[in-house]
PDB file of C-alpha atoms and ligand atoms in Angstrom:
ATOM      1  CA  UNK A   1     114.197 125.586 -24.424  1.00 35.00           C
ATOM      2  CA  UNK A   2     110.886 124.175 -24.162  1.00 34.00           C
ATOM      3  CA  UNK A   3     108.223 126.222 -26.364  1.00 36.00           C
ATOM      4  CA  UNK A   4     105.808 128.028 -24.477  1.00 39.00           C
ATOM      5  CA  UNK A   5     103.294 125.774 -23.931  1.00 35.00           C
ATOM      6  CA  UNK A   6     105.121 123.001 -24.992  1.00 34.00           C
ATOM      7  CA  UNK A   7     107.613 122.019 -22.357  1.00 36.00           C
ATOM      8  CA  UNK A   8     110.205 119.514 -22.283  1.00 38.00           C
ATOM      9  CA  UNK A   9     109.177 116.522 -20.781  1.00 36.00           C
ATOM     10  CA  UNK A  10     111.515 116.740 -17.615  1.00 38.00           C
ATOM     11  CA  UNK A  11     110.594 114.041 -15.041  1.00 40.00           C
ATOM     12  CA  UNK A  12     109.302 116.144 -13.049  1.00 41.00           C
ATOM     13  CA  UNK A  13     106.943 117.596 -15.801  1.00 35.00           C
ATOM     14  CA  UNK A  14     105.906 114.401 -16.605  1.00 40.00           C
ATOM     15  CA  UNK A  15     105.233 113.657 -13.103  1.00 44.00           C
ATOM     16  CA  UNK A  16     103.131 117.066 -12.749  1.00 42.00           C
ATOM     17  CA  UNK A  17     101.464 115.447 -15.725  1.00 46.00           C
ATOM     18  CA  UNK A  18     100.555 112.773 -14.909  1.00 54.00           C
ATOM     19  CA  UNK A  19      99.944 114.476 -11.658  1.00 55.00           C
ATOM     20  CA  UNK A  20      97.150 116.596 -13.311  1.00 53.00           C
ATOM     21  CA  UNK A  21      95.993 113.743 -15.265  1.00 61.00           C
ATOM     22  CA  UNK A  22      95.402 112.144 -11.949  1.00 72.00           C
ATOM     23  CA  UNK A  23      93.761 116.059 -10.230  1.00 80.00           C
ATOM     24  CA  UNK A  24      91.163 116.018 -12.711  1.00 85.00           C
ATOM     25  CA  UNK A  25      89.612 112.150 -12.020  1.00 89.00           C
ATOM     26  CA  UNK A  26      90.098 112.611  -8.960  1.00 90.00           C
ATOM     27  CA  UNK A  27      87.594 116.270  -8.997  1.00 92.00           C
ATOM     28  CA  UNK A  28      85.225 114.111 -10.751  1.00 94.00           C
ATOM     29  CA  UNK A  29      85.129 111.153  -8.496  1.00 96.00           C
ATOM     30  CA  UNK A  30      84.349 113.675  -5.600  1.00 97.00           C
ATOM     31  CA  UNK A  31      82.171 115.307  -7.477  1.00 97.00           C
ATOM     32  CA  UNK A  32      80.301 111.410  -8.241  1.00 97.00           C
ATOM     33  CA  UNK A  33      79.928 111.883  -3.919  1.00 98.00           C
ATOM     34  CA  UNK A  34      79.239 114.514  -3.553  1.00 98.00           C
ATOM     35  CA  UNK A  35      76.068 113.942  -5.919  1.00 98.00           C
ATOM     36  CA  UNK A  36      75.392 110.353  -3.868  1.00 97.00           C
ATOM     37  CA  UNK A  37      74.924 112.225  -0.741  1.00 97.00           C
ATOM     38  CA  UNK A  38      78.537 112.697   0.683  1.00 97.00           C
ATOM     39  CA  UNK A  39      78.434 116.394   2.679  1.00 96.00           C
ATOM     40  CA  UNK A  40      81.246 117.104   4.886  1.00 96.00           C
ATOM     41  CA  UNK A  41      83.308 119.269   2.435  1.00 95.00           C
ATOM     42  CA  UNK A  42      86.879 118.005   4.824  1.00 95.00           C
ATOM     43  CA  UNK A  43      86.332 114.883   4.577  1.00 97.00           C
ATOM     44  CA  UNK A  44      85.740 115.337   0.829  1.00 97.00           C
ATOM     45  CA  UNK A  45      88.637 116.970   0.482  1.00 95.00           C
ATOM     46  CA  UNK A  46      90.407 114.720   2.120  1.00 96.00           C
ATOM     47  CA  UNK A  47      89.433 113.003  -0.167  1.00 96.00           C
ATOM     48  CA  UNK A  48      90.647 114.890  -2.879  1.00 94.00           C
ATOM     49  CA  UNK A  49      93.996 115.466  -1.999  1.00 93.00           C
ATOM     50  CA  UNK A  50      94.806 111.339  -2.162  1.00 95.00           C
ATOM     51  CA  UNK A  51      95.686 109.805  -4.248  1.00 92.00           C
ATOM     52  CA  UNK A  52      94.132 106.486  -4.380  1.00 94.00           C
ATOM     53  CA  UNK A  53      96.656 105.009  -7.692  1.00 92.00           C
ATOM     54  CA  UNK A  54      98.910 104.684  -4.924  1.00 93.00           C
ATOM     55  CA  UNK A  55      97.275 102.513  -2.532  1.00 95.00           C
ATOM     56  CA  UNK A  56      96.549 100.034  -5.533  1.00 93.00           C
ATOM     57  CA  UNK A  57      98.495  97.687  -7.766  1.00 88.00           C
ATOM     58  CA  UNK A  58     100.307  98.998 -11.448  1.00 88.00           C
ATOM     59  CA  UNK A  59      97.199  96.690 -12.329  1.00 89.00           C
ATOM     60  CA  UNK A  60      94.482  98.556 -11.241  1.00 91.00           C
ATOM     61  CA  UNK A  61      95.900 102.097 -10.912  1.00 90.00           C
ATOM     62  CA  UNK A  62      93.827 103.014 -13.675  1.00 89.00           C
ATOM     63  CA  UNK A  63      90.759 102.046 -11.683  1.00 92.00           C
ATOM     64  CA  UNK A  64      91.382 103.951  -9.016  1.00 93.00           C
ATOM     65  CA  UNK A  65      89.740 107.181  -9.418  1.00 94.00           C
ATOM     66  CA  UNK A  66      86.263 104.719  -9.907  1.00 93.00           C
ATOM     67  CA  UNK A  67      83.759 104.299  -7.000  1.00 95.00           C
ATOM     68  CA  UNK A  68      84.361 100.637  -6.524  1.00 95.00           C
ATOM     69  CA  UNK A  69      85.895  98.154  -4.454  1.00 94.00           C
ATOM     70  CA  UNK A  70      89.523  96.882  -5.615  1.00 95.00           C
ATOM     71  CA  UNK A  71      91.289  93.647  -4.999  1.00 94.00           C
ATOM     72  CA  UNK A  72      94.575  94.455  -2.455  1.00 94.00           C
ATOM     73  CA  UNK A  73      96.163  90.902  -2.752  1.00 93.00           C
ATOM     74  CA  UNK A  74      95.365  88.351   0.283  1.00 94.00           C
ATOM     75  CA  UNK A  75      91.518  87.521  -0.376  1.00 92.00           C
ATOM     76  CA  UNK A  76      91.283  91.552   0.466  1.00 93.00           C
ATOM     77  CA  UNK A  77      89.880  94.683  -0.830  1.00 94.00           C
ATOM     78  CA  UNK A  78      90.580  98.171  -1.033  1.00 94.00           C
ATOM     79  CA  UNK A  79      87.389  99.702   0.810  1.00 94.00           C
ATOM     80  CA  UNK A  80      84.539 101.566  -1.670  1.00 95.00           C
ATOM     81  CA  UNK A  81      85.082 105.291  -1.328  1.00 97.00           C
ATOM     82  CA  UNK A  82      81.800 106.441  -1.271  1.00 97.00           C
ATOM     83  CA  UNK A  83      81.855 103.354   1.655  1.00 97.00           C
ATOM     84  CA  UNK A  84      85.367 105.342   3.165  1.00 98.00           C
ATOM     85  CA  UNK A  85      84.007 109.266   3.205  1.00 98.00           C
ATOM     86  CA  UNK A  86      80.450 107.640   4.637  1.00 97.00           C
ATOM     87  CA  UNK A  87      82.566 106.773   7.631  1.00 98.00           C
ATOM     88  CA  UNK A  88      84.315 109.182   7.897  1.00 97.00           C
ATOM     89  CA  UNK A  89      82.042 111.406   7.543  1.00 96.00           C
ATOM     90  CA  UNK A  90      79.371 109.277   9.998  1.00 96.00           C
ATOM     91  CA  UNK A  91      82.634 109.220  12.091  1.00 96.00           C
ATOM     92  CA  UNK A  92      83.503 112.754  12.837  1.00 93.00           C
ATOM     93  CA  UNK A  93      80.311 114.410  12.490  1.00 85.00           C
ATOM     94  CA  UNK A  94      79.799 117.655  14.936  1.00 77.00           C
ATOM     95  CA  UNK A  95      83.587 117.907  15.368  1.00 76.00           C
ATOM     96  CA  UNK A  96      86.008 120.711  17.097  1.00 68.00           C
ATOM     97  CA  UNK A  97      88.953 119.590  16.790  1.00 63.00           C
ATOM     98  CA  UNK A  98      91.501 116.863  15.780  1.00 62.00           C
ATOM     99  CA  UNK A  99      90.902 113.195  17.734  1.00 87.00           C
ATOM    100  CA  UNK A 100      93.136 109.936  19.497  1.00 96.00           C
ATOM    101  CA  UNK A 101      90.912 107.419  16.287  1.00 97.00           C
ATOM    102  CA  UNK A 102      92.056 103.429  16.391  1.00 98.00           C
ATOM    103  CA  UNK A 103      91.280 101.797  12.793  1.00 98.00           C
ATOM    104  CA  UNK A 104      90.537  98.430  12.820  1.00 98.00           C
ATOM    105  CA  UNK A 105      92.234  97.115   9.153  1.00 98.00           C
ATOM    106  CA  UNK A 106      94.633  98.438   8.026  1.00 98.00           C
ATOM    107  CA  UNK A 107      94.175  96.308   4.330  1.00 97.00           C
ATOM    108  CA  UNK A 108      96.106  99.073   2.186  1.00 97.00           C
ATOM    109  CA  UNK A 109      96.278 102.432   3.754  1.00 98.00           C
ATOM    110  CA  UNK A 110      93.970 104.319   2.188  1.00 98.00           C
ATOM    111  CA  UNK A 111      91.472 104.804   5.099  1.00 98.00           C
ATOM    112  CA  UNK A 112      94.177 105.069   7.743  1.00 98.00           C
ATOM    113  CA  UNK A 113      95.368 108.588   4.883  1.00 98.00           C
ATOM    114  CA  UNK A 114      92.129 109.582   4.958  1.00 98.00           C
ATOM    115  CA  UNK A 115      92.032 109.136   8.892  1.00 97.00           C
ATOM    116  CA  UNK A 116      95.969 110.761   9.150  1.00 97.00           C
ATOM    117  CA  UNK A 117      94.249 114.436   7.474  1.00 96.00           C
ATOM    118  CA  UNK A 118      91.217 114.697   9.908  1.00 95.00           C
ATOM    119  CA  UNK A 119      92.447 113.714  13.287  1.00 94.00           C
ATOM    120  CA  UNK A 120      95.844 114.500  15.790  1.00 94.00           C
ATOM    121  CA  UNK A 121      97.304 110.441  15.587  1.00 97.00           C
ATOM    122  CA  UNK A 122      95.915 106.972  14.174  1.00 98.00           C
ATOM    123  CA  UNK A 123      96.336 103.946  16.067  1.00 98.00           C
ATOM    124  CA  UNK A 124      95.730 101.559  13.333  1.00 98.00           C
ATOM    125  CA  UNK A 125      95.559  97.464  13.832  1.00 98.00           C
ATOM    126  CA  UNK A 126      95.832  94.800  10.509  1.00 98.00           C
ATOM    127  CA  UNK A 127      96.014  90.804  11.193  1.00 98.00           C
ATOM    128  CA  UNK A 128      97.649  90.281   7.596  1.00 97.00           C
ATOM    129  CA  UNK A 129     101.404  91.539   8.852  1.00 98.00           C
ATOM    130  CA  UNK A 130     102.598  91.394   4.686  1.00 97.00           C
ATOM    131  CA  UNK A 131      99.860  93.670   4.214  1.00 97.00           C
ATOM    132  CA  UNK A 132     100.099  96.496   6.957  1.00 98.00           C
ATOM    133  CA  UNK A 133     103.724  96.634   6.307  1.00 98.00           C
ATOM    134  CA  UNK A 134     103.593  97.384   3.032  1.00 97.00           C
ATOM    135  CA  UNK A 135     100.869 100.100   4.366  1.00 98.00           C
ATOM    136  CA  UNK A 136     103.342 101.273   6.786  1.00 98.00           C
ATOM    137  CA  UNK A 137     105.626 101.636   4.151  1.00 98.00           C
ATOM    138  CA  UNK A 138     104.254 103.800   1.927  1.00 97.00           C
ATOM    139  CA  UNK A 139     102.538 106.002   4.233  1.00 98.00           C
ATOM    140  CA  UNK A 140     105.299 106.661   5.223  1.00 98.00           C
ATOM    141  CA  UNK A 141     107.383 107.514   1.971  1.00 97.00           C
ATOM    142  CA  UNK A 142     103.987 109.525   1.243  1.00 96.00           C
ATOM    143  CA  UNK A 143     104.567 111.530   4.736  1.00 97.00           C
ATOM    144  CA  UNK A 144     101.977 110.792   6.515  1.00 97.00           C
ATOM    145  CA  UNK A 145     103.661 110.929   9.864  1.00 97.00           C
ATOM    146  CA  UNK A 146     100.919 110.637  12.816  1.00 98.00           C
ATOM    147  CA  UNK A 147      99.806 106.586  12.663  1.00 98.00           C
ATOM    148  CA  UNK A 148     101.324 104.129  14.735  1.00 98.00           C
ATOM    149  CA  UNK A 149     100.945 100.508  13.202  1.00 98.00           C
ATOM    150  CA  UNK A 150     100.506  97.307  15.441  1.00 98.00           C
ATOM    151  CA  UNK A 151     100.106  93.955  13.643  1.00 98.00           C
ATOM    152  CA  UNK A 152      97.553  92.817  15.765  1.00 98.00           C
ATOM    153  CA  UNK A 153      93.846  90.865  15.974  1.00 98.00           C
ATOM    154  CA  UNK A 154      92.024  94.223  16.147  1.00 98.00           C
ATOM    155  CA  UNK A 155      88.870  91.844  18.557  1.00 98.00           C
ATOM    156  CA  UNK A 156      91.348  92.794  21.243  1.00 98.00           C
ATOM    157  CA  UNK A 157      91.395  96.410  20.614  1.00 98.00           C
ATOM    158  CA  UNK A 158      95.591  98.137  21.400  1.00 98.00           C
ATOM    159  CA  UNK A 159      94.743  98.720  25.264  1.00 98.00           C
ATOM    160  CA  UNK A 160      97.980 100.131  25.641  1.00 98.00           C
ATOM    161  CA  UNK A 161      97.057 103.579  24.208  1.00 98.00           C
ATOM    162  CA  UNK A 162      93.246 103.395  25.037  1.00 97.00           C
ATOM    163  CA  UNK A 163      90.558 105.368  25.479  1.00 97.00           C
ATOM    164  CA  UNK A 164      90.215 105.992  21.821  1.00 97.00           C
ATOM    165  CA  UNK A 165      87.963 109.316  20.040  1.00 96.00           C
ATOM    166  CA  UNK A 166      87.121 107.509  17.748  1.00 97.00           C
ATOM    167  CA  UNK A 167      86.976 103.862  16.528  1.00 98.00           C
ATOM    168  CA  UNK A 168      86.645 103.506  12.332  1.00 98.00           C
ATOM    169  CA  UNK A 169      86.351  99.151  11.747  1.00 98.00           C
ATOM    170  CA  UNK A 170      87.465  98.309   8.333  1.00 97.00           C
ATOM    171  CA  UNK A 171      85.880  94.322   8.550  1.00 97.00           C
ATOM    172  CA  UNK A 172      82.648  93.648   9.470  1.00 98.00           C
ATOM    173  CA  UNK A 173      82.142  91.285  13.062  1.00 98.00           C
ATOM    174  CA  UNK A 174      78.599  89.196  13.551  1.00 98.00           C
ATOM    175  CA  UNK A 175      79.017  91.461  16.813  1.00 97.00           C
ATOM    176  CA  UNK A 176      80.002  94.186  17.964  1.00 98.00           C
ATOM    177  CA  UNK A 177      83.619  93.267  19.895  1.00 98.00           C
ATOM    178  CA  UNK A 178      83.577  94.284  23.808  1.00 98.00           C
ATOM    179  CA  UNK A 179      87.439  95.149  23.815  1.00 98.00           C
ATOM    180  CA  UNK A 180      86.561  98.395  21.185  1.00 98.00           C
ATOM    181  CA  UNK A 181      83.641  99.430  23.244  1.00 98.00           C
ATOM    182  CA  UNK A 182      85.516  99.209  26.558  1.00 98.00           C
ATOM    183  CA  UNK A 183      87.975 101.025  24.854  1.00 98.00           C
ATOM    184  CA  UNK A 184      86.265 104.198  23.146  1.00 97.00           C
ATOM    185  CA  UNK A 185      85.900 107.189  25.738  1.00 96.00           C
ATOM    186  CA  UNK A 186      83.054 108.732  27.180  1.00 94.00           C
ATOM    187  CA  UNK A 187      81.850 111.007  24.572  1.00 93.00           C
ATOM    188  CA  UNK A 188      83.071 109.040  21.491  1.00 95.00           C
ATOM    189  CA  UNK A 189      81.852 107.430  19.048  1.00 96.00           C
ATOM    190  CA  UNK A 190      82.659 104.496  16.634  1.00 98.00           C
ATOM    191  CA  UNK A 191      81.871 103.366  13.316  1.00 98.00           C
ATOM    192  CA  UNK A 192      81.254  99.938  12.123  1.00 98.00           C
ATOM    193  CA  UNK A 193      79.228  97.272   9.952  1.00 98.00           C
ATOM    194  CA  UNK A 194      78.326  94.199  11.544  1.00 98.00           C
ATOM    195  CA  UNK A 195      77.048  91.117  10.489  1.00 97.00           C
ATOM    196  CA  UNK A 196      77.680  87.958   8.745  1.00 93.00           C
ATOM    197  CA  UNK A 197      75.351  87.655   5.955  1.00 89.00           C
ATOM    198  CA  UNK A 198      73.769  90.983   5.994  1.00 95.00           C
ATOM    199  CA  UNK A 199      75.470  93.462   6.861  1.00 97.00           C
ATOM    200  CA  UNK A 200      74.579  97.307   8.361  1.00 97.00           C
ATOM    201  CA  UNK A 201      76.265 100.322   9.919  1.00 97.00           C
ATOM    202  CA  UNK A 202      76.448 101.006  13.026  1.00 98.00           C
ATOM    203  CA  UNK A 203      77.634 104.294  15.041  1.00 98.00           C
ATOM    204  CA  UNK A 204      78.046 103.345  18.014  1.00 98.00           C
ATOM    205  CA  UNK A 205      78.785 106.529  20.616  1.00 97.00           C
ATOM    206  CA  UNK A 206      79.390 105.748  24.313  1.00 97.00           C
ATOM    207  CA  UNK A 207      77.435 108.812  27.502  1.00 96.00           C
ATOM    208  CA  UNK A 208      78.278 108.708  31.341  1.00 95.00           C
ATOM    209  CA  UNK A 209      75.163 106.405  31.256  1.00 94.00           C
ATOM    210  CA  UNK A 210      75.991 103.350  28.070  1.00 96.00           C
ATOM    211  CA  UNK A 211      76.101 103.308  24.840  1.00 98.00           C
ATOM    212  CA  UNK A 212      73.813 104.668  22.335  1.00 97.00           C
ATOM    213  CA  UNK A 213      73.737 102.608  19.020  1.00 97.00           C
ATOM    214  CA  UNK A 214      72.399 103.755  15.388  1.00 97.00           C
ATOM    215  CA  UNK A 215      71.572 101.594  12.945  1.00 97.00           C
ATOM    216  CA  UNK A 216      72.458 103.493   9.474  1.00 96.00           C
ATOM    217  CA  UNK A 217      72.848 101.425   5.609  1.00 92.00           C
ATOM    218  CA  UNK A 218      73.450  98.035   4.689  1.00 94.00           C
ATOM    219  CA  UNK A 219      77.082  97.683   3.025  1.00 95.00           C
ATOM    220  CA  UNK A 220      78.994  94.709   2.673  1.00 93.00           C
ATOM    221  CA  UNK A 221      82.562  94.771   3.861  1.00 94.00           C
ATOM    222  CA  UNK A 222      85.643  91.541   4.274  1.00 94.00           C
ATOM    223  CA  UNK A 223      84.367  89.447   7.662  1.00 96.00           C
ATOM    224  CA  UNK A 224      86.634  90.506  10.662  1.00 98.00           C
ATOM    225  CA  UNK A 225      88.803  87.328  11.200  1.00 97.00           C
ATOM    226  CA  UNK A 226      90.404  86.596  15.002  1.00 96.00           C
ATOM    227  CA  UNK A 227      94.086  85.878  14.985  1.00 93.00           C
ATOM    228  CA  UNK A 228      96.987  87.373  13.237  1.00 90.00           C
ATOM    229  CA  UNK A 229      98.589  86.037  10.358  1.00 91.00           C
TER     230      UNK A 229
HETATM  231  N1  SAH B   1      90.468 100.384   4.781  1.00 76.02           N
HETATM  232  C1  SAH B   1      91.026  99.513   4.466  1.00 76.02           C
HETATM  233  C2  SAH B   1      90.210  97.944   3.996  1.00 76.02           C
HETATM  234  C3  SAH B   1      90.440  96.735   3.858  1.00 76.02           C
HETATM  235  S1  SAH B   1      89.811  95.482   4.206  1.00 76.02           S
HETATM  236  C4  SAH B   1      91.926  99.411   2.931  1.00 76.02           C
HETATM  237  O1  SAH B   1      90.790 100.174   2.114  1.00 76.02           O
HETATM  238  O2  SAH B   1      92.147  98.715   2.145  1.00 76.02           O
HETATM  239  C5  SAH B   1      89.716  94.687   5.427  1.00 76.02           C
HETATM  240  C6  SAH B   1      91.040  94.608   6.402  1.00 76.02           C
HETATM  241  O3  SAH B   1      90.862  94.289   8.009  1.00 76.02           O
HETATM  242  C7  SAH B   1      91.847  93.828   5.903  1.00 76.02           C
HETATM  243  O4  SAH B   1      92.651  93.988   5.931  1.00 76.02           O
HETATM  244  C8  SAH B   1      91.806  92.822   7.130  1.00 76.02           C
HETATM  245  O5  SAH B   1      93.246  91.663   6.948  1.00 76.02           O
HETATM  246  C9  SAH B   1      91.616  93.307   8.160  1.00 76.02           C
HETATM  247  N2  SAH B   1      90.830  92.485   9.410  1.00 76.02           N
HETATM  248  C10 SAH B   1      90.256  91.338   9.570  1.00 76.02           C
HETATM  249  N3  SAH B   1      89.682  90.980  11.080  1.00 76.02           N
HETATM  250  C11 SAH B   1      90.626  91.845  11.532  1.00 76.02           C
HETATM  251  C12 SAH B   1      91.249  92.065  12.526  1.00 76.02           C
HETATM  252  N4  SAH B   1      90.501  91.277  13.494  1.00 76.02           N
HETATM  253  N5  SAH B   1      91.906  92.709  12.859  1.00 76.02           N
HETATM  254  C13 SAH B   1      92.769  93.421  12.070  1.00 76.02           C
HETATM  255  N6  SAH B   1      92.633  93.554  10.605  1.00 76.02           N
HETATM  256  C14 SAH B   1      91.090  92.978  10.328  1.00 76.02           C
END
């Protein structure tokens, strides 16, 4: 029998203890995102319930709830939480229900996990096979089920599953890829960083008569590269 308030540390209790610590640090991150202008409560609560420390390597886990990008190997980075929150907020603004979402640039799968909680189905494409395999394994073991994975080149989109209600691109092309515009549903919206050197977030909506584009804040993403590896 454990003493009241000081239970014997079983495996489960240890896990809970660690879980609580990370829950507190997660809450601190959420407060900070809110202070920095993230308004969507559903986006904030998706970030709060997502264990970012499990998406970065052990060596980086202690920094997982700081608002910074971190290396994930293969010269790629997990996006900064504020950027993930902002892009998701822009993507799902005025959203009245779950949607079919295409994500380009799975990376470690963190943004995928957020999208999975806020949409009906996520189609995610990654050009680096090793990263995609790791992300798939991680997301499946964490119980995210509504995700389809493709090792491929996001410049081509995902023809067999188009059109998409929402498209989120997590790497920066110099110009908006034509195939992604073509695969966006009417009434749909795409959020992506654009530019080589100076990059800015753009929000593209598809209307009956064509595309409408808005320029948002300056950002820094890894470049979107052609082909697979
Ligand atoms: N949201 C991810 C971001 C990873 S960085 C995360 O938080 O982990 C961007 C990712 O885009 C990298 O993994 C990179 O390999 C991938 N990428 C770059 N060009 C691509 C392309 N043409 N098609 C698919 N993925 C691409």
